[in-house]
mmCIF file of C-alpha atoms in Angstrom:
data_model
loop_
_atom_site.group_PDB
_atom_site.id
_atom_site.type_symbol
_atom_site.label_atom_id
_atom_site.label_comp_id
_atom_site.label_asym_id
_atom_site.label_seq_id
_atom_site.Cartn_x
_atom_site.Cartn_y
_atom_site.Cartn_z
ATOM 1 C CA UNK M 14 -19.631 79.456 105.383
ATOM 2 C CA UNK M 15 -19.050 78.336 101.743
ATOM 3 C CA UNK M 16 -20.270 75.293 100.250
ATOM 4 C CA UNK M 17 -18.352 73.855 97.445
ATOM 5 C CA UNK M 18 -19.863 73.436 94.392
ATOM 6 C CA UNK M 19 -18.639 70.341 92.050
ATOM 7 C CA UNK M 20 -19.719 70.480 87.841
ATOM 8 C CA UNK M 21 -22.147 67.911 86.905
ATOM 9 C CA UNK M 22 -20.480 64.711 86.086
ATOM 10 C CA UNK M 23 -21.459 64.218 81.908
ATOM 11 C CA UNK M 24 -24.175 62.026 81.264
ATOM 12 C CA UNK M 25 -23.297 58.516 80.012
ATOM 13 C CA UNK M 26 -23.763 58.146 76.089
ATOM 14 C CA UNK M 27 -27.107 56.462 75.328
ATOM 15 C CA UNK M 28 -26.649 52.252 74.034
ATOM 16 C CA UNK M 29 -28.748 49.417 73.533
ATOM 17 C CA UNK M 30 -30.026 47.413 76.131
ATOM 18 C CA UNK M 31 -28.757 44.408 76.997
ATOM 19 C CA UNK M 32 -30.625 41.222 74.623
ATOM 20 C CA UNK M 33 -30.286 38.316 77.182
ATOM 21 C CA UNK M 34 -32.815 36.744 74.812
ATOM 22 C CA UNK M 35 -29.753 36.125 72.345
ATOM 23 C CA UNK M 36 -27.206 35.291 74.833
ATOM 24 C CA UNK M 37 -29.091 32.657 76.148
ATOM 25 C CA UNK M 38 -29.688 31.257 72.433
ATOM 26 C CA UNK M 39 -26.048 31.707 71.435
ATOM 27 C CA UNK M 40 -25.285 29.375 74.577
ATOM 28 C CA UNK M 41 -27.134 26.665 73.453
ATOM 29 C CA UNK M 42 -24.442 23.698 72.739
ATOM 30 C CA UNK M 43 -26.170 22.929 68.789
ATOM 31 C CA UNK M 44 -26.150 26.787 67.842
ATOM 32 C CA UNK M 45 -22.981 27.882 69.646
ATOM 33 C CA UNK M 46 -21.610 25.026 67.630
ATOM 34 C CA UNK M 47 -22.923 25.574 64.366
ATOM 35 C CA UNK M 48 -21.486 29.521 64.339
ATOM 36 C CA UNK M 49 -18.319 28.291 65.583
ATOM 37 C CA UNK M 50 -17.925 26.179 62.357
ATOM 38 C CA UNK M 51 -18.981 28.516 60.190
ATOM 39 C CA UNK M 52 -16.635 30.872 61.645
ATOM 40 C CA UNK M 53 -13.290 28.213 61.075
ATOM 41 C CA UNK M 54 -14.842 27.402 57.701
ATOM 42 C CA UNK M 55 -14.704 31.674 56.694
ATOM 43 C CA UNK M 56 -11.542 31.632 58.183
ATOM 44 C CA UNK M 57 -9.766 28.827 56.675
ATOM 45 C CA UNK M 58 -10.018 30.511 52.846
ATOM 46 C CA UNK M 59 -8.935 34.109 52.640
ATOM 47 C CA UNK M 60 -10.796 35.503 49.962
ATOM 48 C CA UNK M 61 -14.305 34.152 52.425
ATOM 49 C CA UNK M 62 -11.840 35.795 55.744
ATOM 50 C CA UNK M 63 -11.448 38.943 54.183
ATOM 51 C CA UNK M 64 -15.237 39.302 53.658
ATOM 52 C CA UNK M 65 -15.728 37.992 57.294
ATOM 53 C CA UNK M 66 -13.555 41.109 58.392
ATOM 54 C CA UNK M 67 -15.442 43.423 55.999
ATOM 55 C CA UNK M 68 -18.363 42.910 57.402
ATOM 56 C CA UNK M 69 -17.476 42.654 60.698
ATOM 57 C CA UNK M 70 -16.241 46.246 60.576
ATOM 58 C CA UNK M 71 -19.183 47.191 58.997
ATOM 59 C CA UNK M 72 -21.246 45.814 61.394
ATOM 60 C CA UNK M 73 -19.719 47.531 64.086
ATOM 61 C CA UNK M 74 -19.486 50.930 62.010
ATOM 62 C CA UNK M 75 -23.760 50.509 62.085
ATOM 63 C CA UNK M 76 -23.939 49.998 65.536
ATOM 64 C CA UNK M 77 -22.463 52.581 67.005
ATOM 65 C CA UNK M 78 -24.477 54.717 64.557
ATOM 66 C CA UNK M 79 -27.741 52.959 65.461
ATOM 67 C CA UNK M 80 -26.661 53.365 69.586
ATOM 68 C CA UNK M 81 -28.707 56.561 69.727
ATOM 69 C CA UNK M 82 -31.902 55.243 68.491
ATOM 70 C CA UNK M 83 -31.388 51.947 70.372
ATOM 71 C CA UNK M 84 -31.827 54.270 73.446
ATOM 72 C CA UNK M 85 -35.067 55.644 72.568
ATOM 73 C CA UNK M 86 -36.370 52.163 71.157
ATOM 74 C CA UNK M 87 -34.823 50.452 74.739
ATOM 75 C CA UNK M 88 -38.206 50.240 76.479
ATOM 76 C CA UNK M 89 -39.773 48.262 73.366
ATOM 77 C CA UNK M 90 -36.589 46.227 72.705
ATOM 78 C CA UNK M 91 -36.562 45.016 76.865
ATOM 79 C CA UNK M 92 -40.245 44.237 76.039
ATOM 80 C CA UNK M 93 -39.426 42.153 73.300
ATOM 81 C CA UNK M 94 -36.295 40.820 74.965
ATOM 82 C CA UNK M 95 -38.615 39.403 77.897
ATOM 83 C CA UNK M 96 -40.965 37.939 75.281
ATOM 84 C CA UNK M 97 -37.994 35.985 73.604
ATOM 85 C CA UNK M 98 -36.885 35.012 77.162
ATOM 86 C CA UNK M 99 -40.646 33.576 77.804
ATOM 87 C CA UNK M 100 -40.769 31.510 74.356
ATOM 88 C CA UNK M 101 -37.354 29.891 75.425
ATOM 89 C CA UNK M 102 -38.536 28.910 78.985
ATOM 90 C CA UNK M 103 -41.767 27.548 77.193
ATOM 91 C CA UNK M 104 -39.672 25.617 74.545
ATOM 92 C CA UNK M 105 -36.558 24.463 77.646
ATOM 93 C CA UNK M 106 -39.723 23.242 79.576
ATOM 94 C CA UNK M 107 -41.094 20.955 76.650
ATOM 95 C CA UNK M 108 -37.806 20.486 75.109
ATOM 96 C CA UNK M 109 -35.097 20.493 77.449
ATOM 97 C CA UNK M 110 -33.146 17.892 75.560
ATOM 98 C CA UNK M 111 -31.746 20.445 72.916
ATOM 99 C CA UNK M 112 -30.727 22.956 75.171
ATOM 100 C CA UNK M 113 -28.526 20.845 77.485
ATOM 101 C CA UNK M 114 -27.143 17.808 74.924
ATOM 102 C CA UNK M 115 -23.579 18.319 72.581
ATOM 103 C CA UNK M 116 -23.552 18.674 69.681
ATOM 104 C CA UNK M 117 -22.132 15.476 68.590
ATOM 105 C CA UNK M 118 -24.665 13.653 70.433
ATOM 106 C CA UNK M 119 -27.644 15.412 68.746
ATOM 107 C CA UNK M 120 -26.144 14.317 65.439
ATOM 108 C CA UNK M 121 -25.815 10.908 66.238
ATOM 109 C CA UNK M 122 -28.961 10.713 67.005
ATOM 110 C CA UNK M 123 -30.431 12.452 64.401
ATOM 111 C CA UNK M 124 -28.163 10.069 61.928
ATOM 112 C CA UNK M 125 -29.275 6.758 63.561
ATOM 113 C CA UNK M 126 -32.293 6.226 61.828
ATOM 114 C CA UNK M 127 -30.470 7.108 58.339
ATOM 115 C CA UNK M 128 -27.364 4.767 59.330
ATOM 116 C CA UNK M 129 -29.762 2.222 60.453
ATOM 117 C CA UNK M 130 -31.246 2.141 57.482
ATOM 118 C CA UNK M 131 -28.350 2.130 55.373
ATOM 119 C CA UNK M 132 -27.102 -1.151 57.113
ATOM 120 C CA UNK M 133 -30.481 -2.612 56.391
ATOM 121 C CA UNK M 134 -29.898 -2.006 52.566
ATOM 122 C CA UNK M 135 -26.452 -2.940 53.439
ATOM 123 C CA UNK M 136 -27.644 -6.038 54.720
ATOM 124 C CA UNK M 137 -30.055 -7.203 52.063
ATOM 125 C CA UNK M 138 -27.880 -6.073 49.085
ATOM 126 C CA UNK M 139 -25.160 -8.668 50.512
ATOM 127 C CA UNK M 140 -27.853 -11.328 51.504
ATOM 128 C CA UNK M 141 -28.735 -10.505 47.383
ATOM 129 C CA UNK M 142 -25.530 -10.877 46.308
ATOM 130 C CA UNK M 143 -24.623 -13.557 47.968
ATOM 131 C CA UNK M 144 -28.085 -15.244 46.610
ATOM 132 C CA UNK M 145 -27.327 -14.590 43.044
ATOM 133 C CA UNK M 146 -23.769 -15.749 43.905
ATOM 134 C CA UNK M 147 -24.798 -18.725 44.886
ATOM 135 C CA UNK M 148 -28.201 -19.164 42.676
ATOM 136 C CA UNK M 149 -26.859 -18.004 39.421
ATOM 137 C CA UNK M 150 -23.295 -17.024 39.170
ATOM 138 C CA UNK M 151 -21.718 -20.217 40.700
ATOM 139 C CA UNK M 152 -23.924 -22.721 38.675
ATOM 140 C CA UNK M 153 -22.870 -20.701 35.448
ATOM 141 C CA UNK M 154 -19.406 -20.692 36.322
ATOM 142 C CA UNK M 155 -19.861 -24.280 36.708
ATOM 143 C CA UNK M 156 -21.216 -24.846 33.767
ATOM 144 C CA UNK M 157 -18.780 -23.248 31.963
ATOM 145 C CA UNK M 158 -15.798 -24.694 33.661
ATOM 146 C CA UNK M 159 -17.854 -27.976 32.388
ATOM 147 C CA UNK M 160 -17.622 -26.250 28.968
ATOM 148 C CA UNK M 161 -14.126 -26.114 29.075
ATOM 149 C CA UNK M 162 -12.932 -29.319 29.535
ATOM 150 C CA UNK M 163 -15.195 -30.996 27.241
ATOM 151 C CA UNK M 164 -13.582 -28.835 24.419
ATOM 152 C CA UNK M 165 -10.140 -29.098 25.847
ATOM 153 C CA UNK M 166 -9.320 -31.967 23.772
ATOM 154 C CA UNK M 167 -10.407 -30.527 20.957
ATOM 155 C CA UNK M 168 -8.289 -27.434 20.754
ATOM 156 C CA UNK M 169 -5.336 -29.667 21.971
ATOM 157 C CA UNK M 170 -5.841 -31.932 18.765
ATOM 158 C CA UNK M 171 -6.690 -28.513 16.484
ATOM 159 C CA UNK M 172 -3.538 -26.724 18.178
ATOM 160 C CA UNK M 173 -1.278 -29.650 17.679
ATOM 161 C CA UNK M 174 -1.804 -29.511 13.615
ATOM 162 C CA UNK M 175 -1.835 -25.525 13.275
ATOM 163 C CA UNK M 176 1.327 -24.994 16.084
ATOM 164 C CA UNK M 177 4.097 -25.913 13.524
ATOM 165 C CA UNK M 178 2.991 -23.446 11.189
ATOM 166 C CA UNK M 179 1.914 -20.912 13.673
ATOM 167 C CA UNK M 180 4.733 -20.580 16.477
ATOM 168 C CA UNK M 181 3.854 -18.545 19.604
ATOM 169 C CA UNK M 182 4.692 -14.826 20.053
ATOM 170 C CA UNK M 183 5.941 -15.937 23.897
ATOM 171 C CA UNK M 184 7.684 -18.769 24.156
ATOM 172 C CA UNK M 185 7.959 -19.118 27.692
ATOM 173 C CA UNK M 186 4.238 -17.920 28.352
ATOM 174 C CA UNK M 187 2.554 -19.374 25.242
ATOM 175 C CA UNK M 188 -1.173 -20.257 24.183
ATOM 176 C CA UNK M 189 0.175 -24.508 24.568
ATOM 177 C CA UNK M 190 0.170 -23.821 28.544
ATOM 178 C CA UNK M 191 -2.548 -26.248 29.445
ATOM 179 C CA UNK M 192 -2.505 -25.394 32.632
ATOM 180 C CA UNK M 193 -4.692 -21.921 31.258
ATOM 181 C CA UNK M 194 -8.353 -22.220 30.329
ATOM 182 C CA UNK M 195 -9.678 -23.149 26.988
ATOM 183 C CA UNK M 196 -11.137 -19.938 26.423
ATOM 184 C CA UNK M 197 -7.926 -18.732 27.303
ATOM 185 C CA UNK M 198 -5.432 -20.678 25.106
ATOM 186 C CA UNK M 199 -7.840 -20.185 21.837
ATOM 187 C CA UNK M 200 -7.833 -16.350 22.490
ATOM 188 C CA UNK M 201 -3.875 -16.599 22.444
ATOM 189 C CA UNK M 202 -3.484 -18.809 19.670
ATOM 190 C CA UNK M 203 -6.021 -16.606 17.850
ATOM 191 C CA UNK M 204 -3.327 -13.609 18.194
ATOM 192 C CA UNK M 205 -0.374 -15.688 17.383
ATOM 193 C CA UNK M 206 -2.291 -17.238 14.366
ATOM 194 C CA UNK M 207 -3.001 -13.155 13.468
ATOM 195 C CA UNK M 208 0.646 -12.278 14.034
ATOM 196 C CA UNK M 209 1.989 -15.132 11.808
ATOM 197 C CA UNK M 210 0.153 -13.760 9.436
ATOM 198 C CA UNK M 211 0.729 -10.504 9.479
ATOM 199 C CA UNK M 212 4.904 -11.927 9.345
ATOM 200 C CA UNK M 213 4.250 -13.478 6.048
ATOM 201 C CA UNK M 214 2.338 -10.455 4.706
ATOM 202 C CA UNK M 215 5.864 -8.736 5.214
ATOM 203 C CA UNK M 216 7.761 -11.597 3.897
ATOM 204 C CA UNK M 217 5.880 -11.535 0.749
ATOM 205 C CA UNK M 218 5.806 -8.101 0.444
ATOM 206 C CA UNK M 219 9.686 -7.988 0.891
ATOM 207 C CA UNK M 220 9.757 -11.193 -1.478
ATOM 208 C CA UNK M 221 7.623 -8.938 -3.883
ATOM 209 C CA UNK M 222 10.468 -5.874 -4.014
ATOM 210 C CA UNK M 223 13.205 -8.380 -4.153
ATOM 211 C CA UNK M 224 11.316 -9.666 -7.290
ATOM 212 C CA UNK M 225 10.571 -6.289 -8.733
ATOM 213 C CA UNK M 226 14.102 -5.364 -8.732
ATOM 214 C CA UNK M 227 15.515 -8.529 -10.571
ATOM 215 C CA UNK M 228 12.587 -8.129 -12.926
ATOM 216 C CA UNK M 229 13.488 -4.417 -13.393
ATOM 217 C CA UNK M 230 17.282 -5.727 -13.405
ATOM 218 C CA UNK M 231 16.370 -7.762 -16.293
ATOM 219 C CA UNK M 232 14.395 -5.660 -18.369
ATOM 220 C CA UNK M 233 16.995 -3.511 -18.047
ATOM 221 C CA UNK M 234 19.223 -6.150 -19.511
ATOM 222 C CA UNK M 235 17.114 -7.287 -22.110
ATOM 223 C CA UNK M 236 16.736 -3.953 -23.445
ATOM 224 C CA UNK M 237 20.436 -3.523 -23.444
ATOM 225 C CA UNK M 238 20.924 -6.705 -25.532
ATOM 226 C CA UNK M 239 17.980 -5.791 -27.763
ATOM 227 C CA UNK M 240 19.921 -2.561 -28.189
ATOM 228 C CA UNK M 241 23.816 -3.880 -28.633
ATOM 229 C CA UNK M 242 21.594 -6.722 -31.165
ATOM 230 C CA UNK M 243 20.088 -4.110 -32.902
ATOM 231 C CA UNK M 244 22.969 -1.666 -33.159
ATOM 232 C CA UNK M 245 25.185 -5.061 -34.496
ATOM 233 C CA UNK M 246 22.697 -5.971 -36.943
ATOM 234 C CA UNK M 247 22.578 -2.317 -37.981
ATOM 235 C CA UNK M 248 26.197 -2.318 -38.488
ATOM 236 C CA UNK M 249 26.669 -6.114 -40.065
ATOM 237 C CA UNK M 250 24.143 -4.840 -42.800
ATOM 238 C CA UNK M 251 25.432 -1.890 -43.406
ATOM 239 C CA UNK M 252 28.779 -3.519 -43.936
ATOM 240 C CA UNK M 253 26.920 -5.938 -46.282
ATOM 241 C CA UNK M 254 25.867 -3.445 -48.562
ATOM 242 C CA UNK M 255 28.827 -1.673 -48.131
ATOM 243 C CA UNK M 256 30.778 -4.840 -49.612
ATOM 244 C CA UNK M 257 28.223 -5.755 -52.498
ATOM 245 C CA UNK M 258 28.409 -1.722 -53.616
ATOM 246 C CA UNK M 259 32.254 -2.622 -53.385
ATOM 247 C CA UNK M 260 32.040 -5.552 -55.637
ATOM 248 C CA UNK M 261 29.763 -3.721 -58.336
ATOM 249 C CA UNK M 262 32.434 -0.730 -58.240
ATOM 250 C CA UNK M 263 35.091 -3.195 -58.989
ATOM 251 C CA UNK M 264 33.317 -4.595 -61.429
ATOM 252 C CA UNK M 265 32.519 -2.008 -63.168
ATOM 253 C CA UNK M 266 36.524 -1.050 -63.516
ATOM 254 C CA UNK M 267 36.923 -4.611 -65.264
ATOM 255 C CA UNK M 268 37.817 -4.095 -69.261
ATOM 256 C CA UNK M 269 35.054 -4.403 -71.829
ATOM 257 C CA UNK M 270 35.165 -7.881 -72.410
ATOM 258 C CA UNK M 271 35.483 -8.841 -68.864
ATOM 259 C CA UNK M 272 32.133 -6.823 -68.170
ATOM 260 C CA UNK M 273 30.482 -8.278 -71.192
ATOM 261 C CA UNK M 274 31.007 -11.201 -69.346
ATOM 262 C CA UNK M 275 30.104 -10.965 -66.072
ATOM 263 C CA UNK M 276 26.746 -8.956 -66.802
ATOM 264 C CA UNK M 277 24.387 -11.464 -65.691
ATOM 265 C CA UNK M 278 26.842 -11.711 -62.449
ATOM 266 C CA UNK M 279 26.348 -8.238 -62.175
ATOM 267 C CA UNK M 280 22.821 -7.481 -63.220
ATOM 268 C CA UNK M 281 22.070 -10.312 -60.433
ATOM 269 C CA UNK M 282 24.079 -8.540 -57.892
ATOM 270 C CA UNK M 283 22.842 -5.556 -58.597
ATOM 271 C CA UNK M 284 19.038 -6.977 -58.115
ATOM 272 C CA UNK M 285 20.181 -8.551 -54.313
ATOM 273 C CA UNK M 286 21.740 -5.054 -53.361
ATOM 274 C CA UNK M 287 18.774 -3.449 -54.179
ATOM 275 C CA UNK M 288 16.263 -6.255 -52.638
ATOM 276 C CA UNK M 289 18.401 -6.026 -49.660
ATOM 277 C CA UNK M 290 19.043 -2.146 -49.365
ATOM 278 C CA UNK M 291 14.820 -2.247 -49.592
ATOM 279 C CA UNK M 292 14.671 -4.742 -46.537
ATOM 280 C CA UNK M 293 17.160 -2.221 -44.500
ATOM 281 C CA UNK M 294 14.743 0.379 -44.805
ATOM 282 C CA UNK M 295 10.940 -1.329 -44.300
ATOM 283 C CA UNK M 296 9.686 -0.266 -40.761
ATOM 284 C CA UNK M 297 9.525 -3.975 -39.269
ATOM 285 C CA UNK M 298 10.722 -5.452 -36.261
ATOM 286 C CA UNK M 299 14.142 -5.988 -35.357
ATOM 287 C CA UNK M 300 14.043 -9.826 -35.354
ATOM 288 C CA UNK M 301 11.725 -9.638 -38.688
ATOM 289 C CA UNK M 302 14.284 -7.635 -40.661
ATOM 290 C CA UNK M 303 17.099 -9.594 -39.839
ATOM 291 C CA UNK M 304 15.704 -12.839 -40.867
ATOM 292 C CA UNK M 305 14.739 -11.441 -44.225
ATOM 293 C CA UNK M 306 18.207 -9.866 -44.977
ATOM 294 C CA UNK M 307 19.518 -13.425 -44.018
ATOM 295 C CA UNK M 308 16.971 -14.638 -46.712
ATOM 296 C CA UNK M 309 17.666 -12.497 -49.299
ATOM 297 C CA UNK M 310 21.383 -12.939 -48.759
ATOM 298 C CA UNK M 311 21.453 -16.661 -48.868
ATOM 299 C CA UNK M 312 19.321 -16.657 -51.817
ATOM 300 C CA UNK M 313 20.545 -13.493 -54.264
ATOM 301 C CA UNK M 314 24.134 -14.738 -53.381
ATOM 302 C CA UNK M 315 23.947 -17.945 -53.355
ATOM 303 C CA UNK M 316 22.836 -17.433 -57.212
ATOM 304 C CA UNK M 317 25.694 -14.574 -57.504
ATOM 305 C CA UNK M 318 28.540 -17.279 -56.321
ATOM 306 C CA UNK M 319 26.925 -19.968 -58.957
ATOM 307 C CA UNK M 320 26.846 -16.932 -61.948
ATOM 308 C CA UNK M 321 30.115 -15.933 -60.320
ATOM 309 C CA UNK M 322 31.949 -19.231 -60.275
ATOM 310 C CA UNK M 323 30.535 -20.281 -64.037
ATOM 311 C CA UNK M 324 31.569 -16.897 -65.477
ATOM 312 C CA UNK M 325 35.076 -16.899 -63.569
ATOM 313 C CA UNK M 326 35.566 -20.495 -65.587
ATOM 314 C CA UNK M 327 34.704 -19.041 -68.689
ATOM 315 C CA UNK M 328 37.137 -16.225 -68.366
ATOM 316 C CA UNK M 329 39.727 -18.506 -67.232
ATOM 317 C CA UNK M 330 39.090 -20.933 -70.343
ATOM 318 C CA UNK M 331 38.566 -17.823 -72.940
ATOM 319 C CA UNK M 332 42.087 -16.174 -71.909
ATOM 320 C CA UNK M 333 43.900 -19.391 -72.401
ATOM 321 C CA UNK M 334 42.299 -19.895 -75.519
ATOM 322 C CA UNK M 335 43.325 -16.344 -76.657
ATOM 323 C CA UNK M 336 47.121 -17.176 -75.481
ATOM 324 C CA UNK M 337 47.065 -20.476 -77.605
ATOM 325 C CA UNK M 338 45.973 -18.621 -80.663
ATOM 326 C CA UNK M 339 48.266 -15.718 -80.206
ATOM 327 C CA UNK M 340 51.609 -18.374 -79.670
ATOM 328 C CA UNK M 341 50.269 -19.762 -83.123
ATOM 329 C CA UNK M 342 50.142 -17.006 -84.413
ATOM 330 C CA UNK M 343 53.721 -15.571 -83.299
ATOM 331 C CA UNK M 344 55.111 -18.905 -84.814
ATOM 332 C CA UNK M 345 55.329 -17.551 -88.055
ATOM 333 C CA UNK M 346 56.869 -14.446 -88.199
ATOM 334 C CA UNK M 347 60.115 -13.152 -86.260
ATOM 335 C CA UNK M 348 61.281 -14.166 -82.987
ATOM 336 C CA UNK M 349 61.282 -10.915 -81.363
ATOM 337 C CA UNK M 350 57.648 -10.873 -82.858
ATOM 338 C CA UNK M 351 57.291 -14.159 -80.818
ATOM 339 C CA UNK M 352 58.388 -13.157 -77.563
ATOM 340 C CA UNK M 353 55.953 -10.130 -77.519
ATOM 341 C CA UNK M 354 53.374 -12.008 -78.809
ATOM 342 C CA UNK M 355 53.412 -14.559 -75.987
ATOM 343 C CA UNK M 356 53.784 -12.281 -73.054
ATOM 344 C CA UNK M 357 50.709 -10.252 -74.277
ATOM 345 C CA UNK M 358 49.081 -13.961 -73.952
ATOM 346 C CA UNK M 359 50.260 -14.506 -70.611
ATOM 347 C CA UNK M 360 49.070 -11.157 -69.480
ATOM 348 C CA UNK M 361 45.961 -11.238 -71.063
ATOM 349 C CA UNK M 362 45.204 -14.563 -68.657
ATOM 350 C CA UNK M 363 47.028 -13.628 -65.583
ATOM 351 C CA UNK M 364 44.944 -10.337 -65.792
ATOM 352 C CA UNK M 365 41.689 -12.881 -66.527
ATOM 353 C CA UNK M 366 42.678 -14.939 -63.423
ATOM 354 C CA UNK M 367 43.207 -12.206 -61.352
ATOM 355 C CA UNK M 368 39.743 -10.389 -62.201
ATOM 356 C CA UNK M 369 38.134 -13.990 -61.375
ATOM 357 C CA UNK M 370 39.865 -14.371 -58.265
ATOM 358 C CA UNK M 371 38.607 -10.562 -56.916
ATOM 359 C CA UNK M 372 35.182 -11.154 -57.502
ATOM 360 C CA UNK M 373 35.365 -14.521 -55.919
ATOM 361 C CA UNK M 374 37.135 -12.981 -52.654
ATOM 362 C CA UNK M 375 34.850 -9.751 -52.733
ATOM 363 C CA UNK M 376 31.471 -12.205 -52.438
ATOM 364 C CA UNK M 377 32.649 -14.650 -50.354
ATOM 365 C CA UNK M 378 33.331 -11.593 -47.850
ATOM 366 C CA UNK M 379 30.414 -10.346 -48.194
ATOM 367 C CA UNK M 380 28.763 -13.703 -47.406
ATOM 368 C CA UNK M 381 30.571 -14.148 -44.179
#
């Protein structure tokens, strides 16, 4: 008879014995709870979800490598297991509350006294308020409303003067509303007073560049008239000289007798054409120089036309005198010697005449 043999079945890997110590805290509705949130709360961000996972692994990577010691170490851990399970029971019996009530309900309570107390402070901040309100901020505002209309009339009769002169920067929302407060209406006539001002500072100052380019304008002007003046006067007393140096040249071709003659004309002449060629050079003012040539010119020349005028006389007298005596003369001897005689006379005082009549044309130019 044979008898069948079956192999051992293996023996069952060694693990940790069950810890109903921690089940039964994990159960609890407060604790349960609380890991549930800070589960969500890992989960929500991923850098904190990837570090949940990490560990997670981790954790389960050590206990399976732990398992074997867990075996040998079950006796002491079921000890300790029913110790945890006899603390609870002790704690459920004297404190069954926490073990049974939600979560929501345990924080409610445990908030009540803070939220009770935070409506008390609620309560007597308002009943403070409302004191001050009533003690001290309404009697003030009172007062100053009081304020207010007794200076009303004031800044009506003060804003009645200035407003003319000070118009308002919003016509149709303006500091004369009377329907604003006092306070009010002199803060906004206060701006458009500032803003009026502030208009005329750029008025002026515009006024002030409209001014500085006529006054530029004119200087420019005046300094073109000084010059044209200048450069007229320059050129009438240059022409001056040029005329007197034209009347001593032409006196100075005059025959002998003629220049005999006219040498005090010339000698005083001479003396203004130097006095005023001396004037044309000095280093004086414009204005200054001219009124001294005029000086010297109505003076020297009015003494040249005087010499001038006696000496032209004389000439005119002295070559009709010569023509008389030279007819006489011719009377006496042949009439062809007459003839030639005479004509010599009549040259002799047209020349005379003419000479005069030069000088008297070359001055008077020279005046004008």
């Amino acid at each position: 008879m044979s008898v069948d043999t079956q192999p051992p079945a293996p023996a069952a890997p060694p693990s940790y014995p069950e810890v109903k110590s921690l089940h039964r805290l994990a159960s609890v509705p407060i604790v349960h709870d609380s890991i549930a949130s800070i589960d969500a709360l890992l989960t929500r961000y991923s850098a904190t979800n990837t570090v949940k996972v990490w560990a997670q692994a981790w954790g389960e990577q050590a206990y399976k490598i732990s398992e074997p010691y867990g075996a040998r170490l079950a006796p002491v851990i079921v000890s300790a297991d029913g110790m945890a399970n006899q603390g609870l029971d002790v704690l459920q019996r004297h404190f069954p509350y926490p073990f049974i009530a939600p979560t929501d309900e345990i924080i409610t309570k445990v908030r009540a006294p803070a939220d009770q107390a935070y409506s008390t402070a609620t309560a007597y901040v308002g009943a403070g308020q409302k004191a001050v309100s009533d003690n001290v901020i309404a009697p003030a505002l009172g007062a100053a409303e009081e304020v207010d209309k007794s200076l009303s009339p004031y800044l009506d009769s003060f804003e009645a003067r200035v407003r003319p002169y000070v118009p308002a920067r919003d016509t149709t929302n303006g500091a004369e509303d009377h329907s604003k407060p006092t306070r009010v209406r002199a803060y906004e006539l206060t701006l458009d007073a500032r803003a009026r001002a502030i208009s005329l500072s750029q008025e002026q100052f515009h006024h002030l560049q409209q001014q500085s380019v006529l006054l530029q304008r004119a200087s420019e002007t005046v300094a073109s008239l000084t010059s044209a003046a200048k450069e007229q006067s320059q050129a009438l007393v240059a022409q001056l000289l040029a005329t007197l140096d034209s009347v001593q040249q032409g006196t100075a071709k005059l025959p002998g007798e003629v220049q005999h003659a006219l040498q005090p004309f010339s000698d005083k002449l001479g003396e203004t054409y130097s006095h005023m060629l001396d004037v044309s050079h000095e280093q004086i003012p414009l204005g200054e120089k001219t009124r001294k040539l005029a000086g010297a010119a109505q003076e020297g020349l009015g003494e040249v036309l005087g010499l001038a005028a006696e000496k032209v006389q004389q000439l005119v007298g002295w070559a009709k005198l010569e023509g008389t005596k030279a007819k006489e003369q011719a009377n006496g001897k042949a009439g062809d010697g007459v003839n030639g005689v005479a004509k010599v006379g009549e040259a002799a005082e047209l020349r005379a005449e003419d000479a005069a009549e030069g000088v008297k044309k070359d001055v008077q130019g020279a005046l004008n």
